Coordinates of C-alpha atoms and ligand atoms in Angstrom, one line a residue:
M5 CA 12.7 -21.1 13.2
E6 CA 10.6 -24.0 11.7
E7 CA 9.2 -24.5 8.5
I8 CA 5.4 -25.7 8.0
P9 CA 5.9 -28.5 5.5
G10 CA 3.5 -29.2 2.6
L11 CA 2.0 -25.7 2.3
S12 CA 1.8 -24.1 -1.5
I13 CA 4.4 -21.5 -0.2
P14 CA 7.7 -21.8 1.8
L15 CA 6.7 -20.2 5.2
T16 CA 8.8 -20.4 8.2
L17 CA 7.5 -19.8 11.8
Y18 CA 9.3 -17.9 14.7
A19 CA 9.2 -17.7 18.0
P20 CA 7.6 -14.4 19.5
E21 CA 11.1 -13.1 20.9
T22 CA 12.8 -13.6 17.7
A23 CA 14.3 -10.4 16.5
I24 CA 14.1 -9.0 12.7
K25 CA 18.0 -8.9 12.8
D26 CA 18.1 -12.7 13.3
I27 CA 15.4 -13.7 10.7
I28 CA 17.5 -11.7 8.2
G29 CA 20.7 -13.3 9.2
E30 CA 19.2 -16.7 8.4
K31 CA 17.6 -15.5 5.1
I32 CA 21.0 -14.4 4.1
A33 CA 22.6 -17.8 4.5
D34 CA 19.4 -19.5 2.7
T35 CA 20.1 -18.9 -0.9
S36 CA 17.1 -21.4 -2.2
L37 CA 14.9 -18.7 -3.7
R38 CA 17.7 -16.2 -4.8
E39 CA 19.8 -16.7 -8.1
E40 CA 23.1 -15.0 -6.4
I41 CA 24.2 -15.1 -2.7
D42 CA 24.2 -11.3 -2.6
D43 CA 21.0 -10.4 -4.3
S44 CA 18.5 -8.5 -2.7
F45 CA 15.2 -10.1 -1.1
Y46 CA 12.4 -9.5 1.0
V47 CA 11.6 -10.8 4.3
V48 CA 7.8 -10.8 4.4
D49 CA 6.0 -11.3 8.0
L50 CA 2.7 -12.3 7.3
G51 CA 1.9 -11.8 10.8
K52 CA 2.0 -8.1 10.4
A53 CA -1.3 -8.0 8.2
V54 CA -3.1 -10.2 10.7
E55 CA -2.2 -7.8 13.4
Q56 CA -3.2 -4.9 11.7
Y57 CA -6.6 -6.5 10.8
E58 CA -7.2 -7.0 14.7
T59 CA -6.6 -3.2 15.5
W60 CA -8.6 -2.1 12.6
M61 CA -11.4 -4.3 13.9
K62 CA -11.1 -3.0 17.7
C63 CA -10.9 0.4 16.5
I64 CA -13.2 1.1 13.7
P65 CA -15.6 -2.0 14.0
R66 CA -18.3 0.0 11.9
V67 CA -16.1 0.0 8.6
H68 CA -15.1 -3.1 6.8
P69 CA -11.6 -2.7 5.0
F70 CA -11.6 -3.3 1.1
Y71 CA -7.8 -3.8 0.8
A72 CA -6.5 -1.3 -1.9
M73 CA -4.7 -4.0 -4.2
K74 CA -2.5 -1.4 -6.1
C75 CA -0.8 -1.1 -2.9
N76 CA 0.8 -4.7 -3.1
H77 CA -0.8 -7.2 -4.9
D78 CA 1.6 -10.1 -3.5
N79 CA -0.7 -13.2 -3.4
P80 CA 0.2 -14.6 0.1
L81 CA -0.7 -11.2 1.3
V82 CA -4.1 -11.2 -0.8
K83 CA -4.8 -14.8 0.5
V84 CA -4.1 -14.0 4.1
L85 CA -6.6 -10.9 3.9
A86 CA -9.0 -12.9 2.2
Q87 CA -8.9 -15.3 4.8
L88 CA -9.4 -13.1 7.4
G89 CA -12.1 -11.5 5.5
T90 CA -11.5 -8.2 4.3
G91 CA -13.1 -6.8 1.0
F92 CA -11.0 -5.5 -1.9
E93 CA -10.5 -2.6 -4.0
C94 CA -9.5 -3.2 -7.5
G95 CA -8.5 -1.1 -10.1
S96 CA -7.9 -2.8 -13.3
K97 CA -9.1 -6.4 -14.7
R98 CA -6.0 -8.3 -13.6
E99 CA -6.4 -7.2 -9.9
I100 CA -9.9 -8.1 -10.1
Q101 CA -9.0 -11.2 -11.3
T102 CA -6.0 -12.2 -8.8
V103 CA -9.1 -11.6 -6.1
L104 CA -11.3 -13.8 -7.5
D105 CA -9.1 -16.7 -7.9
C106 CA -8.4 -16.2 -4.2
G107 CA -11.8 -17.0 -3.5
V108 CA -13.2 -13.7 -2.8
K109 CA -16.7 -13.2 -3.3
P110 CA -17.8 -10.4 -6.4
C111 CA -19.9 -8.7 -3.5
D112 CA -16.5 -8.1 -1.3
I113 CA -14.6 -6.2 -4.8
I114 CA -15.1 -2.5 -5.4
Y115 CA -13.8 -1.4 -8.7
A116 CA -12.5 1.9 -7.7
N117 CA -10.9 3.4 -10.8
T118 CA -13.2 5.9 -11.8
C119 CA -11.7 6.2 -15.5
K120 CA -12.1 2.7 -16.7
Q121 CA -11.5 0.8 -20.0
E122 CA -14.6 -0.4 -21.4
S123 CA -13.5 -4.1 -22.2
Y124 CA -12.7 -4.2 -18.1
V125 CA -16.1 -3.1 -17.3
K126 CA -17.4 -6.0 -19.6
F127 CA -15.0 -8.1 -17.8
A128 CA -16.6 -7.2 -14.4
R129 CA -20.1 -7.8 -15.5
Q130 CA -19.0 -10.9 -16.8
N131 CA -17.5 -11.8 -13.3
G132 CA -20.6 -10.3 -11.3
V133 CA -18.5 -7.8 -9.8
S134 CA -21.1 -5.0 -9.8
Q135 CA -19.7 -2.3 -7.2
M136 CA -17.8 0.4 -9.2
T137 CA -17.1 4.4 -8.6
F138 CA -17.7 7.2 -11.3
D139 CA -16.9 10.5 -11.1
N140 CA -17.6 12.2 -14.5
E141 CA -20.3 12.1 -17.1
D142 CA -18.7 10.3 -19.8
E143 CA -18.4 7.4 -17.5
L144 CA -21.8 7.4 -16.6
Y145 CA -22.6 7.0 -20.5
K146 CA -19.7 4.2 -20.7
I147 CA -21.3 2.1 -18.0
N148 CA -24.7 2.7 -19.3
R149 CA -23.4 0.8 -22.6
V150 CA -21.9 -2.3 -20.7
Y151 CA -22.9 -2.6 -17.3
S152 CA -26.6 -0.5 -16.8
D153 CA -27.3 -2.8 -13.6
S154 CA -24.2 -2.1 -12.3
R155 CA -23.9 -0.7 -8.5
L156 CA -22.7 2.9 -9.1
V157 CA -20.8 4.6 -6.0
L158 CA -20.2 8.6 -6.7
R159 CA -16.7 9.7 -5.9
L160 CA -16.1 13.3 -4.6
A161 CA -12.8 14.8 -4.6
P162 CA -12.0 15.9 -0.9
D163 CA -9.6 18.4 -0.1
D164 CA -6.5 16.2 0.0
N165 CA -3.6 18.5 1.2
S166 CA -2.7 16.9 4.0
A167 CA -1.4 14.0 2.2
L168 CA 1.6 13.3 0.8
T169 CA 0.6 11.7 -2.3
R170 CA -2.5 13.7 -3.3
V171 CA -5.2 12.6 -6.0
S172 CA -7.8 15.0 -5.9
F173 CA -6.5 16.9 -9.0
K174 CA -6.9 13.5 -11.4
Y175 CA -10.1 11.9 -9.5
G176 CA -12.9 12.9 -7.8
C177 CA -16.4 14.9 -8.5
P178 CA -16.6 18.5 -6.5
P179 CA -19.5 18.2 -4.2
A180 CA -21.1 21.1 -6.0
N181 CA -21.3 18.7 -9.1
A182 CA -22.7 15.7 -7.8
Q183 CA -26.3 16.9 -8.0
H184 CA -25.6 17.3 -11.7
L185 CA -24.0 13.6 -11.7
L186 CA -26.9 12.1 -9.8
N187 CA -29.5 13.7 -12.3
V188 CA -27.7 12.3 -15.4
A189 CA -27.5 9.0 -13.8
K190 CA -31.0 8.9 -13.2
G191 CA -32.0 10.2 -16.7
L192 CA -30.3 7.1 -18.1
G193 CA -32.0 4.8 -15.5
L194 CA -28.6 3.8 -13.6
N195 CA -28.7 2.7 -10.3
V196 CA -26.3 5.0 -7.7
V197 CA -26.1 3.1 -4.3
G198 CA -23.4 5.2 -2.5
V199 CA -20.8 7.8 -2.3
S200 CA -16.9 7.3 -2.0
F201 CA -13.7 9.6 -1.7
H202 CA -9.9 9.5 -1.0
V203 CA -8.2 12.0 0.9
G204 CA -4.8 11.0 -0.6
S205 CA -1.8 8.8 0.8
V206 CA 0.2 9.4 3.9
V207 CA -2.3 11.4 5.3
Q208 CA -1.1 13.8 7.9
N209 CA -3.8 15.2 9.6
P210 CA -7.0 12.7 10.3
E211 CA -9.3 15.6 10.7
S212 CA -9.1 15.2 6.6
Y213 CA -11.9 12.7 7.1
A214 CA -14.3 14.9 8.6
D215 CA -15.6 17.1 5.6
P216 CA -15.8 14.5 3.2
I217 CA -17.6 12.5 5.4
R218 CA -20.1 15.2 6.1
A219 CA -20.4 15.9 2.4
A220 CA -21.1 12.4 1.9
R221 CA -24.2 12.9 4.3
R222 CA -25.5 15.4 1.8
V223 CA -25.0 13.7 -1.0
F224 CA -26.8 10.8 0.6
D225 CA -29.8 13.1 0.7
L226 CA -29.7 14.6 -2.6
A227 CA -29.7 10.9 -3.9
T228 CA -32.6 9.8 -1.6
K229 CA -34.6 12.7 -2.6
L230 CA -34.0 11.4 -6.7
G231 CA -35.2 8.2 -5.3
F232 CA -31.6 6.3 -5.1
Q233 CA -31.6 3.4 -2.7
M234 CA -28.3 4.7 -0.8
E235 CA -26.3 1.5 0.6
I236 CA -22.7 2.4 0.5
L237 CA -20.3 4.8 2.3
D238 CA -16.5 4.2 1.2
I239 CA -14.2 6.4 3.0
G240 CA -11.2 5.7 1.1
G241 CA -7.6 5.0 2.2
G242 CA -4.8 7.1 3.6
F243 CA -4.2 5.2 6.7
P244 CA -0.9 5.1 8.4
G245 CA 1.1 1.5 8.6
D246 CA 4.2 1.7 6.6
L247 CA 7.7 3.6 7.0
Y248 CA 5.8 6.9 7.3
A249 CA 3.9 6.1 10.3
Q250 CA 6.7 7.9 12.1
I251 CA 5.8 10.9 10.5
V252 CA 2.1 10.7 10.9
P253 CA -0.2 10.5 13.7
P254 CA -0.9 7.2 15.3
F255 CA -3.8 4.9 13.6
Q256 CA -6.4 5.7 16.8
K257 CA -6.4 9.0 16.0
F258 CA -7.8 8.4 12.6
A259 CA -10.2 6.3 14.3
D260 CA -11.6 8.7 16.8
V261 CA -12.0 11.3 14.0
I262 CA -13.6 8.6 11.8
N263 CA -16.2 6.9 14.7
R264 CA -17.0 10.6 15.4
E265 CA -18.0 11.8 12.0
L266 CA -19.7 8.3 11.5
E267 CA -21.9 8.8 14.6
Q268 CA -22.8 12.5 13.5
N269 CA -23.3 12.0 10.0
F270 CA -24.3 8.5 9.8
A271 CA -25.7 7.2 13.0
A272 CA -26.5 3.2 12.9
S273 CA -30.0 3.9 14.3
E274 CA -30.6 6.1 11.2
F275 CA -28.8 4.2 8.5
P276 CA -29.4 0.5 10.1
S277 CA -28.1 -1.6 6.9
L278 CA -25.6 1.0 5.4
R279 CA -22.7 -0.8 4.1
I280 CA -19.5 1.4 5.5
I281 CA -16.2 0.5 3.9
S282 CA -12.9 1.8 3.5
E283 CA -10.0 1.5 0.8
P284 CA -6.6 1.1 3.0
G285 CA -3.7 -0.1 1.1
R286 CA -0.5 1.2 3.0
Y287 CA -2.1 0.3 6.5
F288 CA -2.0 -3.6 5.5
A289 CA 1.0 -4.1 3.0
G290 CA 3.3 -1.5 4.8
P291 CA 4.4 -3.4 8.0
G292 CA 5.2 -6.8 7.1
Y293 CA 7.8 -6.0 4.3
T294 CA 11.3 -5.7 4.9
I295 CA 13.8 -5.4 2.3
V296 CA 17.6 -6.6 2.6
L297 CA 19.9 -5.2 0.5
N298 CA 23.8 -6.0 -0.4
V299 CA 26.1 -2.9 -0.8
I300 CA 27.5 -3.8 -3.9
A301 CA 29.8 -0.8 -4.2
R302 CA 31.3 2.5 -2.7
H303 CA 32.6 5.5 -4.5
T304 CA 34.8 7.9 -2.2
I305 CA 35.0 11.3 -2.9
D306 CA 38.2 12.5 -1.2
Y307 CA 38.4 16.0 -1.1
C308 CA 41.5 18.1 -1.1
D309 CA 41.3 21.9 -0.5
D310 CA 43.8 23.4 -3.1
E311 CA 44.3 26.6 -1.1
D312 CA 45.6 25.3 2.3
D313 CA 46.0 21.6 1.2
D314 CA 44.1 20.6 4.0
K315 CA 42.4 17.4 3.5
K316 CA 38.3 17.4 4.1
A317 CA 36.1 14.7 5.3
P318 CA 35.3 12.2 2.5
E319 CA 32.1 11.6 1.3
F320 CA 30.6 8.5 -0.1
R321 CA 28.3 7.3 -2.8
Y322 CA 27.1 3.7 -2.1
Y323 CA 25.5 1.7 -4.6
L324 CA 22.7 -1.0 -3.4
N325 CA 21.0 -3.8 -5.4
D326 CA 17.6 -2.2 -5.8
G327 CA 16.3 1.3 -6.4
L328 CA 14.1 3.7 -8.2
Y329 CA 13.4 1.1 -10.8
G330 CA 12.4 -1.5 -8.2
S331 CA 11.4 -1.2 -4.6
F332 CA 11.9 2.6 -4.1
L333 CA 10.1 4.1 -6.7
N334 CA 7.1 5.7 -4.5
T335 CA 9.7 6.8 -1.8
S336 CA 12.0 8.7 -4.1
Y337 CA 9.8 11.7 -4.4
K338 CA 8.4 11.9 -0.6
P339 CA 9.9 14.6 1.3
V340 CA 11.6 12.1 3.9
T341 CA 15.3 11.0 3.9
L342 CA 15.6 7.2 3.8
I343 CA 18.6 5.8 5.6
P344 CA 18.7 1.9 5.6
A345 CA 19.4 0.4 8.9
F346 CA 22.7 -1.8 9.1
L347 CA 22.7 -5.3 9.8
K348 CA 25.9 -4.8 11.6
E349 CA 26.1 -3.1 14.8
R350 CA 28.1 0.4 14.7
N351 CA 29.6 1.5 17.9
P352 CA 27.7 4.9 18.8
D353 CA 31.0 7.0 18.6
E354 CA 31.8 5.7 15.0
P355 CA 32.0 8.8 12.7
K356 CA 29.4 9.7 10.2
Y357 CA 29.9 11.3 6.8
S358 CA 28.4 12.6 4.1
S359 CA 26.7 10.5 1.7
S360 CA 24.4 9.3 -1.2
I361 CA 22.6 5.8 -1.7
W362 CA 21.7 4.8 -5.5
G363 CA 20.3 1.8 -7.1
Q364 CA 22.0 -0.5 -9.4
T365 CA 20.9 0.5 -12.8
C366 CA 22.8 2.9 -14.9
D367 CA 20.4 5.5 -15.1
G368 CA 21.5 8.8 -13.2
L369 CA 18.2 9.2 -12.2
D370 CA 18.1 5.9 -10.1
F371 CA 18.7 7.1 -5.9
I372 CA 17.2 6.0 -3.0
T373 CA 18.9 8.9 -0.7
K374 CA 20.7 11.8 -2.4
S375 CA 21.9 13.2 0.5
C376 CA 22.2 12.0 4.1
T377 CA 24.9 11.7 6.8
M378 CA 25.6 8.4 8.2
N379 CA 28.0 5.8 9.4
K380 CA 30.5 4.2 6.7
L381 CA 29.5 1.1 5.2
E382 CA 31.6 -1.5 3.4
V383 CA 31.2 -3.3 -0.1
G384 CA 29.3 -6.6 0.5
E385 CA 27.7 -5.6 3.6
W386 CA 24.1 -5.8 4.1
V387 CA 21.3 -3.1 5.1
F388 CA 17.8 -3.2 5.3
V389 CA 14.7 -1.3 5.6
E390 CA 11.7 -2.1 7.6
A391 CA 7.7 -1.7 6.6
L392 CA 8.4 -1.4 3.0
G393 CA 5.5 -3.0 1.6
A394 CA 3.4 -0.1 0.3
Y395 CA 3.8 0.8 -3.6
S396 CA 7.6 -0.9 -3.4
M397 CA 7.1 -4.3 -4.9
S398 CA 3.9 -3.6 -7.0
S399 CA 6.2 -1.4 -9.1
C400 CA 9.1 -3.2 -9.5
S401 CA 10.3 -3.4 -12.9
N402 CA 13.5 -5.9 -14.6
F403 CA 14.7 -2.3 -16.2
N404 CA 18.7 -2.8 -17.2
G405 CA 18.2 -6.5 -16.7
F406 CA 18.0 -6.8 -12.9
N407 CA 15.9 -9.1 -11.0
T408 CA 13.2 -8.1 -8.9
P409 CA 13.9 -9.1 -5.1
A410 CA 12.8 -12.6 -4.0
C411 CA 10.2 -13.1 -1.1
Y412 CA 10.7 -15.1 2.2
Y413 CA 7.4 -15.6 4.0
V414 CA 7.5 -15.7 7.6
A415 CA 5.1 -15.4 10.5
P416 CA 4.7 -15.9 14.4
K417 CA 4.3 -19.4 15.7
H418 CA 1.0 -18.7 17.2
L419 CA -0.6 -18.0 13.5
R420 CA 0.4 -21.7 12.6
A421 CA -3.6 -22.9 12.2
L422 CA -4.8 -19.7 10.2
L423 CA -1.8 -20.3 7.9
E424 CA -2.2 -23.9 7.1
E425 CA -5.7 -23.1 6.6
T426 CA -4.9 -20.0 4.0
F427 CA -2.1 -21.9 2.1
K428 CA -3.4 -25.4 1.7
P429 CA -1.2 -27.8 -0.5
D430 CA -0.8 -26.5 -4.1
E431 CA -3.5 -24.6 -4.0
L432 CA -1.2 -21.4 -4.8
K433 CA 2.0 -20.6 -6.7
T434 CA 3.8 -17.2 -5.8
Ligands
LIG509 C1 -8.9 5.4 -4.9 C2 -7.7 5.0 -3.9 N1 -8.0 4.0 -2.7 C3 -7.3 3.6 -1.9 C4 -5.7 4.0 -2.2 C5 -5.0 3.3 -0.8 O1 -4.3 4.5 -0.3 P1 -3.6 4.2 0.7 O2 -2.4 3.1 0.5 O3 -3.2 5.5 1.3 O4 -4.4 3.5 2.0 C6 -5.6 4.7 -3.3 C7 -4.0 4.9 -3.2 O5 -3.9 6.0 -3.4 C8 -6.3 5.2 -4.1 O6 -6.0 5.7 -5.0

């Protein structure tokens, strides 16, 4: 592997045939970015975001992705996406600032938090970030006070029951209330320009996008009748890409439903200047991030049946150096058993044992996997979890005094020119 010299981030290029285990092996030996040799870390393959972008543009070319910053605000990822030309979905002042600092134009940002702090709305105004969502009447009064010439997008609450993470109970306006909100906006002289929805995260049924696209069309018609110039359709996030991609349909199935519904409800001939955007998070952030963890401790529970004195197979509790307060908050409450991959190969006929996997903090809630069956691990060995870039490092804390994992950035060799353009010297601090 070869380092590109002089860039604002340390970045190594790998040859196309290089296996992730070889990259991990090299980074375990390279402690330049870690405080301790056995600290956990991420290998971040920026090439995966580029691949995802190319796939998106091939499958759903009418939809301009606005990357959902909350998913992972890691600066090099944001920089690469900005360089490729995505827009950005932001939910807070800091997210907006990060994206602006990466040179993104305000018109390529949507402030898609329907319940905003008033001072943040002022900040958006000062920075020309005019596109923002709303889903309730009070938000309209707030926006009218501080940013009355903003460009408003009405967020609908779709049926999100096919998603592993649902949000419609918290955000969005039932389509039946749309007319009322449009009337209020009209009465205030505000400028409604679009409709959005978000069908939740880790969507299992691609057909979930069909109804909300149809509902959005009905709201477009209502708004147009009221005299609003409708310019934006925002189909939200929820697309596969991270470790849950294994349990949901492939991206192409989502693309098929979306293209079909756009054609039927928002045909290009009828809406020639409509800007169709989306807010994918997992899709872009998930695939490139592999966390590498050290087995820092093991507790063997040796069961002995008192009655017949037969020894049962032992159970193992493993302790890894990241967990619920680090990268695994979001995975912990999903109905999926997460078993890390082992760096050291195992013989297929090695026995498997009842096991549980815990994080390093002293909190009893800090688990990664409560119950699974797997080969035995040794203290000090390394394991890894691929495609863990979504909602992982973005919610890491330093609870109990533990460091957040360092990132080692890598990319395939053929992306050299793009990356040299993206990470000009000294432009960016990670
Ligand atoms: C409003 C909004 N848009 C986009 C996203 C991104 O979702 P995902 O990461 O599943 O694409 C979220 C996350 O739940 C969200 O709340």
